[in-house]
């Protein structure tokens, strides 16, 4: 039989051995406790006596400061890495529902002050080729309503730059659904347009007569495919321009790709947000309407309802009314030859392809937190269904105004011209504290992009797909539940800086022209932002160049836009 281990030692030796063993265990525990102290929160054993990440990073930076005396650049690289660790921790907390899911300020984005519009020319930007030395004259015939034509004009300037061509002031569409015979000079300040773009391209009001008389043939006319790349223009348009000296591009809207070289993208912004300035009569009346709204309330909402007959016909959406309504909208729909087949009743709404009714727009706004004392300006043409369709919205927001209500007499000269009326609405919507777009059409895209560029002013686009399902269930849930669900559905649709989606429609998301201010952790505003865990200032994919001159340009133009 084996002798037990304890039996081999005397009592005194056994006590001494046990004491030595306990001391060894105590030393090991002290060593382990000291080791766990240095691990970040969440990694320590037992989750006790943890040092936060900020202290860990502070110690690391202190050590790196000593290292930098000898190694220089190594410390700076490691400092960047430690900041990335802190940033990752904020992002993780946001994803877990802490920072990113706090209450939304319905009137203003809290992080907008960290961003600004920037469209300055780069240091290697080449001057334009003068008219006699250019590759020829580019004529542009735009298409659609005011904002669709605005997009065409913006892209036309960029195409002229690509081709080294002299741009002739574009022609506006007189044959679209709106039948407006306004010319460029009736809506936009031509002289300002030409002078502002003088460092980008040469623009002339017309081709010189002596040059036109020398032409052997009429100007060559071409329809360019939608969203064409710059190389297409160089391969397919430039040879003709060099041979014929004059080329006309017809139905010019969305004829240039969204994704371009950054210099060309910034040229787009200079055209759209600075060069295209409305005429003084339009500015004057638009400014008057803005002042009327401001005199009644400190701040106001502008709502672009987009619930006109042409919109409902184009979208193929049905809101009830029987065969009479179907036939009326069907006749309007025949104006477009290439529209897809209409989806079955309710299917288009479920997919988020339909504008909300005026009543639903009002319910959404009330659910977000706007009370019935809020002043709203409604930008719209003829609402389908007339006053009966508008009445529910009026009941939800009694302080309800339109341009016709605010300036009926001054509006008379502009009534025959839909594009000029649209320009007045554009000004009032642009200057509003909150802009609400009901359908993501051309005006919605152009204004959303401009408001982002001019300081990320609050812009709300309904999440129609999710909201349509909520409206169907409205009667089956209490108001507090409905409101909570609407707020949840609208996250990502409130015009926050991190709603930016580079690579999509550049006119709506002008990411190359949105810069962020340098992030200084010690600045009080930035400390507050970090404490609130609002990490918008670290948005990936947004140009981070800081240029105060460009910011001043945007601020100045915002004033010039309204000053008579």
Coordinates of C-alpha atoms in Angstrom, one line a residue:
X1 CA 0.0 0.0 0.0
X2 CA 1.4 3.4 -1.0
X3 CA 2.3 5.9 1.7
X4 CA 0.3 9.1 1.6
X5 CA 2.1 12.2 0.6
X6 CA 1.4 13.9 3.9
X7 CA 2.8 11.0 5.7
X8 CA 6.3 11.6 4.4
X9 CA 6.6 15.0 6.2
X10 CA 6.6 15.9 9.9
X11 CA 3.8 18.2 11.2
X12 CA 6.2 21.2 11.3
X13 CA 7.4 20.6 7.7
X14 CA 3.8 20.2 6.5
X15 CA 2.8 23.6 8.1
X16 CA 5.9 25.3 6.6
X17 CA 5.1 23.8 3.1
X18 CA 1.5 25.0 3.3
X19 CA 2.5 28.5 4.3
X20 CA 4.9 28.7 1.4
X21 CA 2.2 27.5 -1.0
X22 CA -0.2 30.1 0.3
X23 CA 2.4 32.9 -0.1
X24 CA 3.0 31.7 -3.7
X25 CA -0.7 31.7 -4.5
X26 CA -1.1 35.2 -3.0
X27 CA 1.8 36.5 -5.1
X28 CA 0.2 35.0 -8.2
X29 CA -3.2 36.6 -7.4
X30 CA -1.6 40.0 -6.9
X31 CA 0.1 39.6 -10.2
X32 CA -3.1 38.6 -12.0
X33 CA -5.0 41.5 -10.4
X34 CA -2.4 43.9 -11.6
X35 CA -2.5 42.4 -15.1
X36 CA -6.3 42.7 -15.3
X37 CA -6.1 46.4 -14.3
X38 CA -4.5 47.2 -17.5
X39 CA -7.1 45.6 -19.8
X40 CA -9.8 47.8 -21.3
X41 CA -13.4 47.7 -20.0
X42 CA -15.2 44.5 -20.9
X43 CA -12.0 42.3 -21.0
X44 CA -11.1 42.1 -17.3
X45 CA -11.8 38.8 -15.5
X46 CA -14.9 39.1 -13.2
X47 CA -15.7 42.6 -14.7
X48 CA -14.2 44.3 -11.7
X49 CA -11.6 47.1 -11.2
X50 CA -11.5 48.0 -14.9
X51 CA -9.6 50.9 -16.5
X52 CA -11.7 52.8 -19.2
X53 CA -10.4 53.0 -22.8
X54 CA -9.6 56.7 -22.4
X55 CA -7.1 56.0 -19.5
X56 CA -5.5 53.2 -21.5
X57 CA -5.1 55.4 -24.5
X58 CA -3.8 58.2 -22.3
X59 CA -1.1 55.9 -20.9
X60 CA -0.2 54.6 -24.3
X61 CA 0.1 58.2 -25.6
X62 CA 2.3 59.2 -22.7
X63 CA 4.6 56.3 -23.5
X64 CA 4.5 57.1 -27.1
X65 CA 5.5 60.7 -26.3
X66 CA 8.7 59.3 -24.8
X67 CA 9.2 57.0 -27.8
X68 CA 8.7 59.9 -30.2
X69 CA 11.7 61.7 -28.8
X70 CA 13.8 58.9 -30.4
X71 CA 11.6 57.6 -33.3
X72 CA 9.5 60.6 -34.4
X73 CA 7.0 59.3 -37.0
X74 CA 6.4 56.0 -35.2
X75 CA 4.6 57.7 -32.4
X76 CA 2.3 59.6 -34.7
X77 CA 1.2 56.4 -36.4
X78 CA 0.5 54.7 -33.2
X79 CA -1.4 57.7 -31.9
X80 CA -3.7 57.5 -35.0
X81 CA -4.3 53.8 -34.2
X82 CA -5.2 54.6 -30.6
X83 CA -7.7 57.2 -31.8
X84 CA -9.2 54.6 -34.1
X85 CA -9.8 52.4 -31.1
X86 CA -11.7 55.1 -29.3
X87 CA -13.7 55.9 -32.4
X88 CA -14.5 52.2 -32.8
X89 CA -15.8 52.1 -29.2
X90 CA -18.2 55.0 -29.9
X91 CA -19.4 53.3 -33.1
X92 CA -20.0 50.1 -31.2
X93 CA -22.1 51.8 -28.6
X94 CA -24.1 53.6 -31.3
X95 CA -24.8 50.3 -33.0
X96 CA -26.0 48.8 -29.7
X97 CA -28.6 51.5 -29.5
X98 CA -26.9 54.1 -27.2
X99 CA -25.6 57.1 -29.1
X100 CA -27.3 56.7 -32.5
X101 CA -30.8 56.1 -31.2
X102 CA -31.3 59.2 -29.0
X103 CA -34.2 61.6 -29.6
X104 CA -34.0 63.6 -32.9
X105 CA -34.1 67.3 -33.0
X106 CA -36.9 67.8 -35.6
X107 CA -35.9 71.3 -36.4
X108 CA -32.1 71.1 -36.8
X109 CA -29.4 68.5 -37.2
X110 CA -27.1 68.8 -34.1
X111 CA -24.1 67.7 -36.2
X112 CA -24.6 70.0 -39.1
X113 CA -22.1 72.6 -37.7
X114 CA -19.3 70.1 -38.3
X115 CA -19.9 70.2 -42.1
X116 CA -19.9 72.8 -44.8
X117 CA -20.2 73.1 -48.6
X118 CA -16.9 73.2 -50.5
X119 CA -16.6 73.5 -54.3
X120 CA -13.4 75.5 -54.8
X121 CA -11.2 74.7 -57.8
X122 CA -8.1 72.5 -57.1
X123 CA -4.5 73.9 -57.4
X124 CA -4.0 72.3 -60.8
X125 CA -7.3 73.2 -62.3
X126 CA -6.6 74.4 -65.9
X127 CA -8.1 77.7 -67.1
X128 CA -10.7 77.5 -69.8
X129 CA -9.9 77.7 -73.5
X130 CA -10.9 81.1 -75.0
X131 CA -13.7 81.2 -77.5
X132 CA -11.7 81.5 -80.7
X133 CA -9.4 78.6 -79.7
X134 CA -12.1 76.3 -78.4
X135 CA -13.2 73.1 -80.2
X136 CA -16.5 74.6 -81.3
X137 CA -19.9 75.7 -80.0
X138 CA -22.1 73.5 -77.9
X139 CA -25.9 74.0 -78.1
X140 CA -28.1 72.5 -75.5
X141 CA -31.8 71.9 -75.6
X142 CA -33.0 71.0 -72.1
X143 CA -36.1 68.9 -71.3
X144 CA -38.9 68.7 -68.7
X145 CA -39.9 71.2 -65.9
X146 CA -37.8 73.7 -64.1
X147 CA -35.7 71.4 -61.9
X148 CA -35.2 68.8 -64.6
X149 CA -33.9 71.5 -66.8
X150 CA -31.7 72.8 -64.0
X151 CA -30.0 69.4 -63.8
X152 CA -29.6 69.5 -67.6
X153 CA -28.0 72.9 -67.5
X154 CA -25.6 71.9 -64.7
X155 CA -24.4 68.9 -66.7
X156 CA -24.2 70.9 -69.9
X157 CA -21.5 73.1 -68.3
X158 CA -19.5 70.0 -67.3
X159 CA -19.8 68.5 -70.8
X160 CA -18.6 71.8 -72.3
X161 CA -15.6 71.6 -70.0
X162 CA -14.9 68.0 -71.0
X163 CA -15.0 68.9 -74.7
X164 CA -13.1 72.2 -74.4
X165 CA -16.2 73.7 -76.1
X166 CA -17.8 77.2 -75.9
X167 CA -21.3 76.8 -74.4
X168 CA -24.1 78.7 -75.8
X169 CA -26.7 79.7 -73.2
X170 CA -29.0 76.7 -73.0
X171 CA -32.5 76.6 -74.5
X172 CA -35.4 75.7 -72.1
X173 CA -38.1 73.2 -73.0
X174 CA -41.3 74.9 -74.3
X175 CA -43.1 71.7 -75.2
X176 CA -43.2 69.6 -72.0
X177 CA -46.3 68.8 -70.0
X178 CA -46.2 72.2 -68.4
X179 CA -46.2 74.2 -71.7
X180 CA -44.1 77.1 -70.4
X181 CA -42.5 79.3 -73.0
X182 CA -40.1 81.0 -70.6
X183 CA -36.5 81.4 -71.8
X184 CA -33.3 81.1 -69.8
X185 CA -33.2 84.9 -69.2
X186 CA -36.8 84.9 -67.8
X187 CA -35.8 82.6 -65.0
X188 CA -32.0 82.8 -64.5
X189 CA -29.6 85.8 -64.3
X190 CA -27.7 85.3 -67.6
X191 CA -24.9 87.8 -67.0
X192 CA -24.2 86.4 -63.6
X193 CA -24.2 82.8 -65.1
X194 CA -21.6 83.8 -67.7
X195 CA -19.4 85.8 -65.4
X196 CA -19.4 83.3 -62.5
X197 CA -18.3 80.5 -64.8
X198 CA -15.6 82.5 -66.6
X199 CA -12.8 80.5 -64.9
X200 CA -14.4 77.2 -65.9
X201 CA -15.8 77.5 -69.4
X202 CA -16.5 80.2 -72.0
X203 CA -20.3 80.9 -72.3
X204 CA -21.9 83.1 -75.0
X205 CA -25.5 84.2 -75.4
X206 CA -25.5 83.2 -79.1
X207 CA -23.2 82.0 -81.8
X208 CA -21.7 85.0 -83.7
X209 CA -23.7 85.7 -86.9
X210 CA -20.7 85.8 -89.2
X211 CA -19.8 82.4 -88.0
X212 CA -23.3 81.0 -88.5
X213 CA -23.4 82.4 -92.0
X214 CA -20.1 80.6 -92.8
X215 CA -21.6 77.2 -91.8
X216 CA -22.4 75.0 -94.9
X217 CA -25.0 72.9 -93.0
X218 CA -27.4 73.3 -90.1
X219 CA -25.9 72.4 -86.7
X220 CA -25.5 68.7 -86.2
X221 CA -28.1 67.4 -83.7
X222 CA -27.6 64.4 -81.4
X223 CA -29.4 62.6 -78.6
X224 CA -26.9 61.3 -76.1
X225 CA -27.8 58.2 -74.1
X226 CA -28.7 58.7 -70.4
X227 CA -25.9 58.8 -67.9
X228 CA -23.1 58.7 -70.5
X229 CA -19.5 58.7 -69.3
X230 CA -17.1 61.5 -70.2
X231 CA -15.3 59.1 -72.5
X232 CA -18.5 58.7 -74.6
X233 CA -18.5 62.5 -75.2
X234 CA -14.8 62.4 -76.2
X235 CA -15.3 59.4 -78.5
X236 CA -18.7 60.2 -80.0
X237 CA -19.3 63.9 -79.8
X238 CA -15.9 65.6 -80.0
X239 CA -15.0 64.3 -83.5
X240 CA -18.2 65.7 -84.9
X241 CA -17.7 69.0 -83.0
X242 CA -14.2 69.4 -84.5
X243 CA -15.5 68.6 -88.0
X244 CA -18.8 70.6 -87.9
X245 CA -17.8 73.3 -85.3
X246 CA -21.4 73.4 -83.9
X247 CA -23.2 70.5 -82.2
X248 CA -26.6 70.5 -80.6
X249 CA -27.5 68.0 -77.9
X250 CA -31.3 67.5 -77.5
X251 CA -33.5 66.4 -74.6
X252 CA -30.6 67.1 -72.4
X253 CA -31.5 65.8 -68.9
X254 CA -29.6 63.2 -66.9
X255 CA -27.3 62.7 -69.9
X256 CA -24.1 62.6 -67.8
X257 CA -23.0 59.9 -65.4
X258 CA -23.3 60.5 -61.6
X259 CA -19.8 59.4 -60.8
X260 CA -17.2 61.8 -62.2
X261 CA -13.7 63.1 -61.4
X262 CA -13.8 65.2 -58.2
X263 CA -13.0 68.4 -60.1
X264 CA -15.9 67.9 -62.4
X265 CA -18.2 67.1 -59.5
X266 CA -17.2 70.3 -57.8
X267 CA -17.9 72.2 -61.1
X268 CA -21.4 70.7 -60.9
X269 CA -21.8 72.2 -57.5
X270 CA -20.5 75.6 -58.6
X271 CA -23.0 75.7 -61.4
X272 CA -26.0 74.4 -59.4
X273 CA -25.5 76.2 -56.1
X274 CA -23.8 79.4 -57.3
X275 CA -24.0 80.2 -61.0
X276 CA -27.7 79.4 -61.4
X277 CA -29.2 82.4 -59.7
X278 CA -32.8 83.4 -60.3
X279 CA -33.7 86.8 -61.8
X280 CA -34.3 89.7 -59.5
X281 CA -38.1 89.8 -59.9
X282 CA -38.2 86.1 -58.8
X283 CA -35.8 86.7 -56.0
X284 CA -37.7 89.7 -54.8
X285 CA -41.1 87.9 -54.7
X286 CA -39.6 84.8 -53.2
X287 CA -37.9 86.9 -50.5
X288 CA -41.2 88.6 -49.7
X289 CA -42.9 85.3 -49.1
X290 CA -40.1 84.2 -46.8
X291 CA -40.4 87.4 -44.8
X292 CA -44.2 86.9 -44.6
X293 CA -43.6 83.5 -43.1
X294 CA -40.9 84.8 -40.7
X295 CA -43.1 87.6 -39.5
X296 CA -45.8 85.2 -38.4
X297 CA -43.4 82.6 -36.9
X298 CA -39.8 82.3 -35.9
X299 CA -39.5 79.2 -38.0
X300 CA -41.6 77.3 -40.5
X301 CA -41.9 74.1 -42.5
X302 CA -42.1 74.0 -46.3
X303 CA -43.9 71.0 -47.7
X304 CA -43.7 70.0 -51.3
X305 CA -46.8 67.9 -51.6
X306 CA -46.4 66.7 -55.2
X307 CA -50.0 65.4 -55.3
X308 CA -50.9 66.9 -58.7
X309 CA -52.8 64.9 -61.4
X310 CA -49.7 64.5 -63.5
X311 CA -47.7 63.0 -60.6
X312 CA -50.4 60.5 -59.7
X313 CA -50.7 59.5 -63.4
X314 CA -47.0 59.2 -63.8
X315 CA -46.5 57.0 -60.7
X316 CA -49.5 54.9 -61.5
X317 CA -50.8 55.1 -57.9
X318 CA -54.4 54.7 -57.0
X319 CA -56.0 56.1 -53.9
X320 CA -59.7 55.3 -54.6
X321 CA -62.4 57.0 -56.5
X322 CA -63.5 54.2 -58.9
X323 CA -63.4 54.0 -62.7
X324 CA -63.9 57.8 -63.1
X325 CA -60.5 58.5 -61.4
X326 CA -58.8 55.6 -63.2
X327 CA -60.0 56.9 -66.6
X328 CA -58.9 60.5 -65.9
X329 CA -55.4 59.5 -64.7
X330 CA -55.1 56.9 -67.5
X331 CA -55.6 59.7 -70.1
X332 CA -52.9 61.8 -68.5
X333 CA -50.6 58.8 -68.4
X334 CA -50.7 58.4 -72.2
X335 CA -48.5 61.5 -72.5
X336 CA -45.5 59.2 -71.5
X337 CA -44.9 56.5 -74.1
X338 CA -42.4 54.3 -72.2
X339 CA -43.9 54.0 -68.7
X340 CA -44.1 50.4 -67.2
X341 CA -47.4 48.7 -66.6
X342 CA -49.4 49.9 -63.5
X343 CA -49.0 47.6 -60.6
X344 CA -52.1 46.1 -58.9
X345 CA -54.0 48.2 -56.4
X346 CA -52.0 48.8 -53.3
X347 CA -48.8 47.0 -54.6
X348 CA -47.1 50.3 -55.6
X349 CA -47.8 51.8 -52.2
X350 CA -46.4 48.8 -50.4
X351 CA -43.2 49.1 -52.4
X352 CA -42.9 52.8 -51.5
X353 CA -43.4 54.1 -55.0
X354 CA -46.3 56.4 -54.3
X355 CA -46.5 59.9 -52.7
X356 CA -48.3 60.1 -49.4
X357 CA -51.7 61.7 -49.4
X358 CA -51.8 65.2 -47.8
X359 CA -53.5 63.7 -44.8
X360 CA -50.7 61.1 -44.4
X361 CA -48.1 63.8 -44.7
X362 CA -49.8 65.7 -41.8
X363 CA -50.0 62.5 -39.7
X364 CA -46.3 61.8 -40.2
X365 CA -45.3 65.4 -39.2
X366 CA -47.5 65.3 -36.1
X367 CA -46.1 61.9 -35.2
X368 CA -42.5 63.2 -35.5
X369 CA -43.3 65.9 -33.0
X370 CA -44.5 69.0 -34.9
X371 CA -47.6 70.4 -33.1
X372 CA -50.7 72.0 -34.5
X373 CA -49.2 75.5 -33.9
X374 CA -46.5 74.9 -36.4
X375 CA -46.5 77.2 -39.5
X376 CA -46.3 75.3 -42.8
X377 CA -45.9 76.6 -46.3
X378 CA -47.3 74.3 -49.0
X379 CA -45.5 74.3 -52.3
X380 CA -47.7 72.7 -54.9
X381 CA -49.6 73.1 -58.1
X382 CA -53.2 71.9 -58.5
X383 CA -53.9 69.2 -55.9
X384 CA -55.8 66.3 -57.2
X385 CA -59.2 66.3 -55.5
X386 CA -58.9 70.0 -54.7
X387 CA -59.9 71.4 -51.3
X388 CA -61.4 68.1 -50.1
X389 CA -58.0 66.4 -50.4
X390 CA -56.3 69.3 -48.5
X391 CA -58.8 69.7 -45.7
X392 CA -57.4 66.9 -43.4
X393 CA -53.9 68.5 -43.6
X394 CA -55.4 71.9 -42.8
X395 CA -57.1 70.5 -39.7
X396 CA -53.8 69.0 -38.5
X397 CA -51.9 72.3 -39.2
X398 CA -54.3 75.3 -39.1
X399 CA -51.4 77.7 -39.8
X400 CA -51.4 76.6 -43.5
X401 CA -50.1 79.0 -46.3
X402 CA -49.4 78.9 -50.0
X403 CA -47.9 81.5 -52.3
X404 CA -51.4 82.3 -53.6
X405 CA -52.5 83.1 -50.0
X406 CA -49.5 85.3 -49.2
X407 CA -49.1 87.3 -52.4
X408 CA -52.1 86.9 -54.7
X409 CA -51.7 90.4 -56.3
X410 CA -47.9 90.2 -56.8
X411 CA -48.2 86.7 -58.2
X412 CA -50.5 87.7 -61.1
X413 CA -47.7 88.4 -63.7
X414 CA -46.2 84.9 -63.1
X415 CA -49.4 82.8 -63.2
X416 CA -49.1 81.9 -66.9
X417 CA -45.6 80.5 -66.4
X418 CA -45.3 77.3 -64.4
X419 CA -41.5 77.3 -64.3
X420 CA -41.5 80.8 -62.7
X421 CA -44.0 79.8 -60.1
X422 CA -41.8 76.7 -59.4
X423 CA -38.9 79.1 -58.9
X424 CA -40.8 81.1 -56.3
X425 CA -41.7 77.9 -54.4
X426 CA -38.0 76.8 -54.7
X427 CA -36.8 80.0 -52.9
X428 CA -39.4 79.6 -50.1
X429 CA -38.6 75.9 -49.6
X430 CA -34.9 76.5 -49.7
X431 CA -35.0 79.1 -47.0
X432 CA -37.4 77.1 -44.7
X433 CA -36.2 75.7 -41.4
X434 CA -37.5 72.2 -42.4
X435 CA -38.2 71.1 -46.0
X436 CA -40.5 68.1 -46.4
X437 CA -40.6 66.4 -49.8
X438 CA -43.4 64.0 -50.5
X439 CA -42.1 62.4 -53.6
X440 CA -38.4 62.0 -54.6
X441 CA -38.7 63.9 -57.9
X442 CA -36.5 66.4 -59.5
X443 CA -37.3 69.4 -57.2
X444 CA -36.9 67.1 -54.1
X445 CA -33.5 65.9 -55.3
X446 CA -32.2 69.3 -56.3
X447 CA -33.3 71.0 -53.1
X448 CA -32.1 68.2 -50.9
X449 CA -28.7 68.5 -52.4
X450 CA -28.6 72.3 -52.1
X451 CA -29.7 72.2 -48.4
X452 CA -27.0 69.7 -47.6
X453 CA -24.5 71.9 -49.3
X454 CA -25.7 75.0 -47.5
X455 CA -25.3 73.5 -44.0
X456 CA -27.4 70.3 -43.8
X457 CA -30.6 72.2 -43.1
X458 CA -33.2 69.7 -41.9
X459 CA -34.7 67.9 -44.9
X460 CA -37.3 65.2 -44.4
X461 CA -38.2 62.5 -47.0
X462 CA -40.9 60.1 -46.0
X463 CA -39.8 56.4 -45.8
X464 CA -42.9 55.6 -47.9
X465 CA -42.4 51.9 -47.9
X466 CA -42.5 51.6 -44.1
X467 CA -45.0 54.4 -43.5
X468 CA -47.6 52.9 -45.9
X469 CA -47.7 49.8 -43.8
X470 CA -48.1 51.9 -40.6
X471 CA -51.0 53.9 -42.1
X472 CA -52.8 50.7 -42.8
X473 CA -52.5 49.8 -39.1
X474 CA -53.1 53.3 -37.8
X475 CA -56.6 52.5 -36.3
X476 CA -55.3 49.4 -34.5
X477 CA -52.7 51.1 -32.3
X478 CA -52.7 54.0 -29.8
X479 CA -51.2 57.3 -30.9
X480 CA -48.1 56.9 -28.7
X481 CA -47.2 53.6 -30.4
X482 CA -47.9 55.0 -33.9
X483 CA -45.7 58.0 -33.1
X484 CA -42.9 55.8 -31.8
X485 CA -43.0 53.6 -35.0
X486 CA -43.0 56.6 -37.3
X487 CA -39.9 58.1 -35.6
X488 CA -38.2 54.7 -35.9
X489 CA -39.2 54.4 -39.6
X490 CA -37.8 57.9 -40.4
X491 CA -34.3 57.3 -39.1
X492 CA -32.0 57.8 -42.1
X493 CA -34.6 60.0 -43.8
X494 CA -34.2 63.2 -41.8
X495 CA -31.4 64.8 -43.7
X496 CA -28.6 64.1 -41.2
X497 CA -25.0 64.3 -42.5
X498 CA -24.6 60.5 -42.2
X499 CA -27.6 60.1 -44.5
X500 CA -25.2 60.9 -47.3
X501 CA -25.0 58.1 -49.9
X502 CA -22.0 58.7 -52.2
X503 CA -22.3 57.1 -55.6
X504 CA -26.1 57.6 -56.0
X505 CA -27.8 60.6 -57.6
X506 CA -25.1 63.3 -57.2
X507 CA -27.7 66.1 -57.4
X508 CA -29.3 64.7 -54.3
X509 CA -26.1 63.6 -52.5
X510 CA -23.3 66.0 -53.6
X511 CA -20.7 64.1 -51.5
X512 CA -17.6 65.5 -53.3
X513 CA -18.8 69.0 -52.3
X514 CA -19.5 68.3 -48.6
X515 CA -16.4 68.8 -46.3
X516 CA -16.1 68.3 -42.6
X517 CA -14.3 70.7 -40.3
X518 CA -11.1 69.6 -38.6
X519 CA -11.9 67.5 -35.5
X520 CA -10.3 69.0 -32.4
X521 CA -11.2 66.9 -29.4
X522 CA -10.3 69.7 -26.9
X523 CA -12.9 72.1 -28.5
X524 CA -16.0 72.5 -26.2
X525 CA -18.4 71.7 -29.1
X526 CA -16.5 68.5 -30.0
X527 CA -16.3 67.4 -26.4
X528 CA -20.0 67.8 -26.1
X529 CA -20.4 65.9 -29.4
X530 CA -18.3 63.1 -28.1
X531 CA -20.0 63.0 -24.7
X532 CA -23.3 62.7 -26.6
X533 CA -21.6 60.1 -28.8
X534 CA -22.6 61.8 -32.0
X535 CA -19.9 60.4 -34.3
X536 CA -21.2 62.1 -37.5
X537 CA -17.9 64.0 -37.7
X538 CA -16.1 60.7 -38.6
X539 CA -18.3 59.8 -41.5
X540 CA -16.4 57.6 -44.0
X541 CA -16.5 58.5 -47.7
X542 CA -17.1 62.3 -47.2
X543 CA -14.4 64.6 -48.4
X544 CA -12.5 65.8 -45.3
X545 CA -10.7 68.8 -46.7
X546 CA -11.2 71.9 -44.6
X547 CA -11.3 75.2 -46.6
X548 CA -12.7 78.3 -44.9
X549 CA -12.7 80.2 -48.2
X550 CA -15.1 77.8 -49.7
X551 CA -17.3 77.9 -46.6
X552 CA -17.4 81.7 -46.9
X553 CA -18.4 81.4 -50.5
X554 CA -21.3 79.2 -49.6
X555 CA -22.5 81.6 -46.9
X556 CA -22.2 84.6 -49.1
X557 CA -24.1 83.0 -51.9
X558 CA -26.9 82.0 -49.5
X559 CA -27.4 85.7 -48.8
X560 CA -27.0 86.7 -52.5
X561 CA -29.7 84.2 -53.4
X562 CA -32.3 86.4 -51.7
X563 CA -30.9 89.9 -51.7
X564 CA -32.5 92.2 -54.3

